[in-house]
Coordinates of C-alpha atoms in Angstrom, one line a residue:
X10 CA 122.3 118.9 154.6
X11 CA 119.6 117.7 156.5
X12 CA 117.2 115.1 156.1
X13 CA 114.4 117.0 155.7
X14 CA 116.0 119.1 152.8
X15 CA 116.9 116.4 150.8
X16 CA 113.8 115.0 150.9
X17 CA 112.2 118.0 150.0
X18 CA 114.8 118.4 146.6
X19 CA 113.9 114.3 145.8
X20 CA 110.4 115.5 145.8
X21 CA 110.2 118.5 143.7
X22 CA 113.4 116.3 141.1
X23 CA 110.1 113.4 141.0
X24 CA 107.4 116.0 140.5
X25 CA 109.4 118.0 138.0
X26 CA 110.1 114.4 136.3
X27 CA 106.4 113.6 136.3
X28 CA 105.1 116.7 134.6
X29 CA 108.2 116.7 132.2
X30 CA 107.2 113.1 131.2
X31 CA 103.6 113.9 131.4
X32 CA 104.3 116.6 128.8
X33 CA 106.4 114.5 126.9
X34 CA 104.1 111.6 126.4
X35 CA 100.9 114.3 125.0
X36 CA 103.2 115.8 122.4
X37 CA 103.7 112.1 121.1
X38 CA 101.4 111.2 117.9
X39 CA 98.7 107.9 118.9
X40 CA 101.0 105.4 117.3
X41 CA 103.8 106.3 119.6
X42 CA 101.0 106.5 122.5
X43 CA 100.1 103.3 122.3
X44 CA 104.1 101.9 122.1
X45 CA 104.5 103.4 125.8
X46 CA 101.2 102.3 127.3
X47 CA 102.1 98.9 125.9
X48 CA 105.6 98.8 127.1
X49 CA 104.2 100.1 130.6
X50 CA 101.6 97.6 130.7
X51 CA 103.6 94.9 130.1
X52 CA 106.5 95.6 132.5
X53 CA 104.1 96.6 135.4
X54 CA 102.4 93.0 134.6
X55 CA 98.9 94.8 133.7
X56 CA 99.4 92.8 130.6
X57 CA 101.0 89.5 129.8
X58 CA 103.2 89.8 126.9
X59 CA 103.1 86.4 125.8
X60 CA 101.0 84.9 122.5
X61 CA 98.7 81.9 123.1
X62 CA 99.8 79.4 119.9
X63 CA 98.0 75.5 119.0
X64 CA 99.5 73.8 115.9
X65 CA 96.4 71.4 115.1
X66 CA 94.8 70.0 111.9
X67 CA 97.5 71.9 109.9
X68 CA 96.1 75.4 111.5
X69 CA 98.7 76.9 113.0
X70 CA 96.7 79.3 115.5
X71 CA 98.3 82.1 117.3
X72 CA 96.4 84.9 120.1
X73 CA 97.7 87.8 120.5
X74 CA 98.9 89.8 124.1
X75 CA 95.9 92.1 125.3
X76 CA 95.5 95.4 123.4
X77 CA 93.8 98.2 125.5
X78 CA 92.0 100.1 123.2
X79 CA 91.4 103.3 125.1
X80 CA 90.7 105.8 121.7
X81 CA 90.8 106.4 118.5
X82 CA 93.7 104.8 116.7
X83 CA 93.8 105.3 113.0
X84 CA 95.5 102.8 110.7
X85 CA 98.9 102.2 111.9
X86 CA 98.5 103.6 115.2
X87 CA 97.1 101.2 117.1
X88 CA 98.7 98.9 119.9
X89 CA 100.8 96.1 118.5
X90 CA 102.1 92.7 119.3
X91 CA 105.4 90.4 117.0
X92 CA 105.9 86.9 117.5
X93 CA 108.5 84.2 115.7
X94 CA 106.7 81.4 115.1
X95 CA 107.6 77.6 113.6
X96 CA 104.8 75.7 111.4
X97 CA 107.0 72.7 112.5
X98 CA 110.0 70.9 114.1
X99 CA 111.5 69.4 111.4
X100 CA 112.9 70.6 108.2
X101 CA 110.0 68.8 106.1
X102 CA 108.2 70.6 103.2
X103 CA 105.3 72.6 104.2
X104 CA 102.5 74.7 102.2
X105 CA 101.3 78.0 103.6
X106 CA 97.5 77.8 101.9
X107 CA 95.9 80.4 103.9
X108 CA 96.0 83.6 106.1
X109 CA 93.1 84.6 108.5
X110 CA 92.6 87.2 111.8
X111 CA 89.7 87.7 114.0
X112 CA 89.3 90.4 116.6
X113 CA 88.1 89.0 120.5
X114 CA 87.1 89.8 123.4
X115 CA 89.9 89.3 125.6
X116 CA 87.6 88.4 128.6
X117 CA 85.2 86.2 127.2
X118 CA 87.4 85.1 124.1
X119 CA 84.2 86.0 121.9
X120 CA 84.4 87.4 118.5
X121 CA 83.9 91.2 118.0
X122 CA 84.1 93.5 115.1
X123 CA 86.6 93.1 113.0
X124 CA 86.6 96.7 113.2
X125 CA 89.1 96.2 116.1
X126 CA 91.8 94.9 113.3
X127 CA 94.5 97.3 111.5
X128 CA 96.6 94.7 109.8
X129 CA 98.5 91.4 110.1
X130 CA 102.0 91.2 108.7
X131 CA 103.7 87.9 107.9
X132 CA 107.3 88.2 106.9
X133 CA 109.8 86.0 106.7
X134 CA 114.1 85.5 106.4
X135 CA 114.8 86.0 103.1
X136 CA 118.4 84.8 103.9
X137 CA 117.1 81.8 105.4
X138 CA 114.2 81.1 102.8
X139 CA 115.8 81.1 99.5
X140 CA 118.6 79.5 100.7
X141 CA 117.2 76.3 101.9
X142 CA 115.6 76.0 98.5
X143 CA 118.9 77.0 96.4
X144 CA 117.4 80.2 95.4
X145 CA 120.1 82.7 96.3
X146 CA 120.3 85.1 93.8
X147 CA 116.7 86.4 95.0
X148 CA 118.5 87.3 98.9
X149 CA 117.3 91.2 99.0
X150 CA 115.8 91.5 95.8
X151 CA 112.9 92.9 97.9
X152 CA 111.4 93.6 101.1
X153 CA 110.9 90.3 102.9
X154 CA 107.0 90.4 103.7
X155 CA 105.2 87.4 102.1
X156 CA 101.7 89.1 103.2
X157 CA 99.5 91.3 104.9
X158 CA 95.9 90.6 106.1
X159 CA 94.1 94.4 106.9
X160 CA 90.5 95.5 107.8
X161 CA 88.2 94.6 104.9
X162 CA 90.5 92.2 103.8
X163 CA 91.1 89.5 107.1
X164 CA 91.0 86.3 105.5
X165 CA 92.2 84.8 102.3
X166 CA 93.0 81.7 100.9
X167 CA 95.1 80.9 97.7
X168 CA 93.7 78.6 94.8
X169 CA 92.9 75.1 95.0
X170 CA 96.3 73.1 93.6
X171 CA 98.6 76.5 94.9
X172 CA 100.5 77.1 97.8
X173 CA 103.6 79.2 99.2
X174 CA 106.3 76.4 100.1
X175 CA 109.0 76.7 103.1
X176 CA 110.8 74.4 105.3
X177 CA 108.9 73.6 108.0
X178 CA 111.3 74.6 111.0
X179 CA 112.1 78.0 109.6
X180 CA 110.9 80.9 111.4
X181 CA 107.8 83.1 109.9
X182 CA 107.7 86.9 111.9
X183 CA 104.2 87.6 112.7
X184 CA 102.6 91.3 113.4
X185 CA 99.6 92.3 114.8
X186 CA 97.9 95.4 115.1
X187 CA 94.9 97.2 116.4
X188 CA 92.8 99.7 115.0
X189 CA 89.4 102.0 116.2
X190 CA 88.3 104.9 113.6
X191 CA 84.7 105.2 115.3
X192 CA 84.7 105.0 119.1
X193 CA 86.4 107.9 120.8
X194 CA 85.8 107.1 124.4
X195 CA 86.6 103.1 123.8
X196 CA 87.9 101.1 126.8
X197 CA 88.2 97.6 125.5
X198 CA 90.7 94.9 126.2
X199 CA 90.9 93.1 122.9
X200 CA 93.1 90.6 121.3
X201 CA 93.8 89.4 117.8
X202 CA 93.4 85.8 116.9
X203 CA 95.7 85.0 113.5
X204 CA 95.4 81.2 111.8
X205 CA 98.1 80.3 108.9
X206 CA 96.8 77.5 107.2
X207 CA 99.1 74.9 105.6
X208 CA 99.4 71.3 104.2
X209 CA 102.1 68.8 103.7
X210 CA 100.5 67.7 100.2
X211 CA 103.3 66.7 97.5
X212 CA 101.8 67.8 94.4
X213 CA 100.9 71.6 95.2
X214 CA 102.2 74.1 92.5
X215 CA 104.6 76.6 94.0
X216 CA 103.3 80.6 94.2
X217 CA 106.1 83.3 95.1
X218 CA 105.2 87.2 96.1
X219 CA 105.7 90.5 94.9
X220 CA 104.7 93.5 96.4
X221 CA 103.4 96.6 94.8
X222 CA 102.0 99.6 96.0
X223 CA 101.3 102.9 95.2
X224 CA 104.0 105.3 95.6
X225 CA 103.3 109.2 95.0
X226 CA 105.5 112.5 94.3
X227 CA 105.8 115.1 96.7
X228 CA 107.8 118.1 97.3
X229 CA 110.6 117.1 99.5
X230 CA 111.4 120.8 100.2
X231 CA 108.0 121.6 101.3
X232 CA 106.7 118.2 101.7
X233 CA 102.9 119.6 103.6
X234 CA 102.6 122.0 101.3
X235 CA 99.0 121.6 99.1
X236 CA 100.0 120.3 95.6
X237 CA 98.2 122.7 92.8
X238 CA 96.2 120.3 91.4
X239 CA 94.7 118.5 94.9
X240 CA 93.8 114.9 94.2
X241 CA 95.9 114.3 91.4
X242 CA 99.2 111.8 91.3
X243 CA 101.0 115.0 93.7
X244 CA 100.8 114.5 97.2
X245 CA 100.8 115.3 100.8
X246 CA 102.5 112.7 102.8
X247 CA 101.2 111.4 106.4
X248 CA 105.0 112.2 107.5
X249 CA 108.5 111.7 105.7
X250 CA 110.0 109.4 108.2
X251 CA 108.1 106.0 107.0
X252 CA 106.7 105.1 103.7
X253 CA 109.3 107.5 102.1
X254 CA 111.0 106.4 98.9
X255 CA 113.4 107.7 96.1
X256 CA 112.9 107.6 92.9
X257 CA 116.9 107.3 91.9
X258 CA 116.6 110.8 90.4
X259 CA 116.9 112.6 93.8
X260 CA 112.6 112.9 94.5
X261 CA 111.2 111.7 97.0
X262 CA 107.8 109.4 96.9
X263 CA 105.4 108.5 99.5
X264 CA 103.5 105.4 100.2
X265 CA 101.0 106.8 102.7
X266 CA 99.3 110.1 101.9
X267 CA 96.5 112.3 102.4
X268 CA 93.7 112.5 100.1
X269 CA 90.9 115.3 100.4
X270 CA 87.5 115.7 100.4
X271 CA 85.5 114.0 97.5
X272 CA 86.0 111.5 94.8
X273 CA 89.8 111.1 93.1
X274 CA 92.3 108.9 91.2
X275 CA 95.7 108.2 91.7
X276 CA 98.2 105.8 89.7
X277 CA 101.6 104.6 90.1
X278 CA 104.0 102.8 87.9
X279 CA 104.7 99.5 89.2
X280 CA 107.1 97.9 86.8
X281 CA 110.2 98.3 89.1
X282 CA 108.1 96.3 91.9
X283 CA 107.7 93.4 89.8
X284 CA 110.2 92.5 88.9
X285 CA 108.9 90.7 85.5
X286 CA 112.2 89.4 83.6
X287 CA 110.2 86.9 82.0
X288 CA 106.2 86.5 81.5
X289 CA 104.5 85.7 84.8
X290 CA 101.1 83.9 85.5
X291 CA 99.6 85.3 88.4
X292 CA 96.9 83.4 90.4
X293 CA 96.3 85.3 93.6
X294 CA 96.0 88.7 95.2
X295 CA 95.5 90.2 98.8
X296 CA 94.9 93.9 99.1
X297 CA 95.6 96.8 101.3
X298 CA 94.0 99.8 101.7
X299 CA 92.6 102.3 103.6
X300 CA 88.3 103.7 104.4
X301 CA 87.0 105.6 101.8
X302 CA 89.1 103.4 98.8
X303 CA 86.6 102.1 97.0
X304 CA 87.8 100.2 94.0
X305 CA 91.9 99.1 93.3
X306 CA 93.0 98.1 90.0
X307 CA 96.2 96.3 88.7
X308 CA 96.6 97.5 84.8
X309 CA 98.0 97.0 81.9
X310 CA 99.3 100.4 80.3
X311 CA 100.0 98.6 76.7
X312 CA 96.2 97.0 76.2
X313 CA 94.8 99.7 78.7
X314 CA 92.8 97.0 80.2
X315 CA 92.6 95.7 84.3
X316 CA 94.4 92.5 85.2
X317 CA 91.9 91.9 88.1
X318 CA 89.9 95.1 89.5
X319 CA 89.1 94.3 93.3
X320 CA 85.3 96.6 94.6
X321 CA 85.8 98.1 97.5
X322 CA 82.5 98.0 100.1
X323 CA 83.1 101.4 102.7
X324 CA 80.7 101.0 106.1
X325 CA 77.6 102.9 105.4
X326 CA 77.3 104.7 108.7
X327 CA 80.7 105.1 110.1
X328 CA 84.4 104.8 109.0
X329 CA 85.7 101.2 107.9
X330 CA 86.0 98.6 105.3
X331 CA 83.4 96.2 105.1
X332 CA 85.0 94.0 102.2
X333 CA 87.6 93.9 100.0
X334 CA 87.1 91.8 96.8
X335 CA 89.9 89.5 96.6
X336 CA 91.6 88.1 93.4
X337 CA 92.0 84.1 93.2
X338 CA 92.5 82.2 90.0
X339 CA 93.4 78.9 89.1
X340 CA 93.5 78.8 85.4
X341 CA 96.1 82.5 86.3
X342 CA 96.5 85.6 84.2
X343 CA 99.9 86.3 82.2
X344 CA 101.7 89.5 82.7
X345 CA 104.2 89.9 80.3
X346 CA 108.5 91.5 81.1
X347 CA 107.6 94.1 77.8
X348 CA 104.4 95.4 79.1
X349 CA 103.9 98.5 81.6
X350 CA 101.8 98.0 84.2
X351 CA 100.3 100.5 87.2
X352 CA 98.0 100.7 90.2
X353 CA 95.0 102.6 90.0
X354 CA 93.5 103.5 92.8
X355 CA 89.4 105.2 93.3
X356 CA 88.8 106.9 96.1
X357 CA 85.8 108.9 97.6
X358 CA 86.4 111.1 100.6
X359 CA 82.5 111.7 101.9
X360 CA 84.1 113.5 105.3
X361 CA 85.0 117.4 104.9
X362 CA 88.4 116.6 106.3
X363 CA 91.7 115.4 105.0
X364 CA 92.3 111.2 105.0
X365 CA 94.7 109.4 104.9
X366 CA 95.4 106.6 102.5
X367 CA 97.7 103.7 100.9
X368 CA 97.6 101.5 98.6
X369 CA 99.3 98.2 98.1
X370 CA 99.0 95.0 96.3
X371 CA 100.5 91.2 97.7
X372 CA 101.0 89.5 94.1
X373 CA 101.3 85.7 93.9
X374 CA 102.8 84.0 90.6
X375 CA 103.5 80.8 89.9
X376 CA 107.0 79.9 90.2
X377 CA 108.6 77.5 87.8
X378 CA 111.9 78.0 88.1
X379 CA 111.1 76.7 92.0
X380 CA 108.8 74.0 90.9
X381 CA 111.3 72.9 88.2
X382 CA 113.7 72.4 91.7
X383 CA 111.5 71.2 93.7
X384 CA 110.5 68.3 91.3
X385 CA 114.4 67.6 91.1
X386 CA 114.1 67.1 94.5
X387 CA 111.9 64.3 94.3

């Protein structure tokens, strides 16, 4: 075969390749988009994949790779950046007191909208963690995510006197992501700048998380199918691979749905996501939700009354969160092991299209039995 020829085939194998990958890449949805344009831009060296991190005045500061934001990019769609990070070298007792992100300008390093922030995942080993402080009957009792910072909600700080203890050395897995509801024809380099805040105090009291979240039925053998009652506790999920749950009786739940057009309530037991085998005090709260939420509650079914109600504050003029009312308490609020309690969740829909929505809660209690340990420890 000649030269000529087989250069020819080479050609027509690289086009064919380039139109089948081209085709490949449209069909993907934005979230798996922007997890090729990443991984492109990172191994052609358009984008260095390495985080920025000072440890100063018990700020541990971290800024993110570049994120090219090039569209729109719905929540959870957006490019993305994980990093391990230590508080410390040593194995001395640390305090997380505080969680904050801010969007920049990845050129001048100047703040920009926080419009340009999806959310901010902190998780840790759960192995690791309860281990070091002799708590291992609580390994895998539930997801390992200590918090989440989202848009309206980028910066919180737990009560004075309160604080999240861990070993200093041990490792804390922190997620980034991007987000753009409003700009179509965006082309922005952009990066996320996260700050944990902790102290090496002695005489903090100790808070531990739970997570709840709303969790909604839907029809598993039609699962896009419009329920009959639209807006109601039935849903439409976003998709059945993530946020996909069972109930134990064989149906499946969703934590990310769609909600239509206009204003609507939906509520979701939570009691299996606490956890409560004893009465609780709880002291802080950081929300998550999605645009057009506009006010989360955390009640209690047997008095019919709200724990804590946090207002929701929806950008006048375009799609976003301006605000999120956070829940912070000192004094705490008891929730009791033979009360029923549920997430209620408001929402108002002012576009004439489908949204989509969650809605989750990142519950801090005070934890004796950990203080009662830690003050052995002494």
């Amino acid at each position: 075969m000649s030269k000529s020829k087989i250069y020819k085939i080479l050609g027509v194998l690289v086009l064919v390749t380039i139109i089948g990958g081209g085709i490949w890449y449209w069909q993907l949805p934005n979230r798996h988009k922007a997890i090729v344009k990443s991984f492109v831009f990172e191994k052609t060296g358009i984008v260095n994949p390495n985080w920025k991190v000072q440890n100063q005045s018990e700020t541990y500061r971290m800024i993110s790779p570049e994120f090219y934001i090039d569209g729109i990019y719905k929540s959870m769609e957006g490019p993305k950046s994980s990093k391990y990070v230590k508080l410390s070298r040593d194995s001395s007792l640390v305090w997380l007191t505080g969680f904050h992100v801010k969007a920049l300008d990845s050129k001048s390093m100047q703040y920009i909208s926080n419009d340009y922030i999806c959310h901010t995942n902190v998780d840790f080993n759960d192995v690791n963690y309860y281990t070091s402080l002799h708590l291992q009957k609580r390994i895998g009792s539930q997801y390992p995510r200590m918090t989440s910072l989202s848009h309206g909600m980028e910066s919180f700080n737990f009560p004075a006197g309160y604080g999240v203890p861990m070993k200093g050395n041990e490792y804390l897995y922190v997620t980034t992501q991007s987000l753009n509801h409003n700009l179509p024809d965006a082309d922005q380099w952009i990066r996320h700048e996260v700050d944990i805040d902790y102290s090496q105090a002695k005489n903090l009291k100790p808070l531990m998380s739970r997570t709840a979240f709303i969790m909604l039925p839907f029809d598993k053998s039609n699962p896009y199918k419009s329920p009959l009652d639209p807006g109601t506790d039935q849903c439409i999920p976003v998709e059945t691979k993530n946020h996909t749950y069972d109930d134990g009786k064989g149906n499946k739940l969703s934590g990310h749905w769609v909600i239509p057009a206009g204003k609507h309530t939906y509520r979701s037991p939570v009691n299996s996501q606490l956890q409560l085998t004893d009465s609780l005090r709880l002291h802080a709260a950081a929300i998550h939700v999605h645009p057009f939420a506009t006010r989360i509650s955390l009640v209690d079914k047997k008095t019919n009354k709200a724990i804590f109600s946090s207002k929701i504050v929806n950008h006048k003029n375009s799609t976003g969160l301006t605000s999120i009312e956070p829940f912070s308490s000192e004094e705490g609020i008891w929730l009791y092991k033979d009360h029923n309690y549920e997430i209620v969740l408001d929402v108002d829909n002012t576009t004439q299209k489908e949204q989509d929505m969650m809605g989750s809660m990142f519950l801090f209690f005070y934890d004796k039995e950990l203080d009662d340990l830690l003050q052995q420890d002494k």
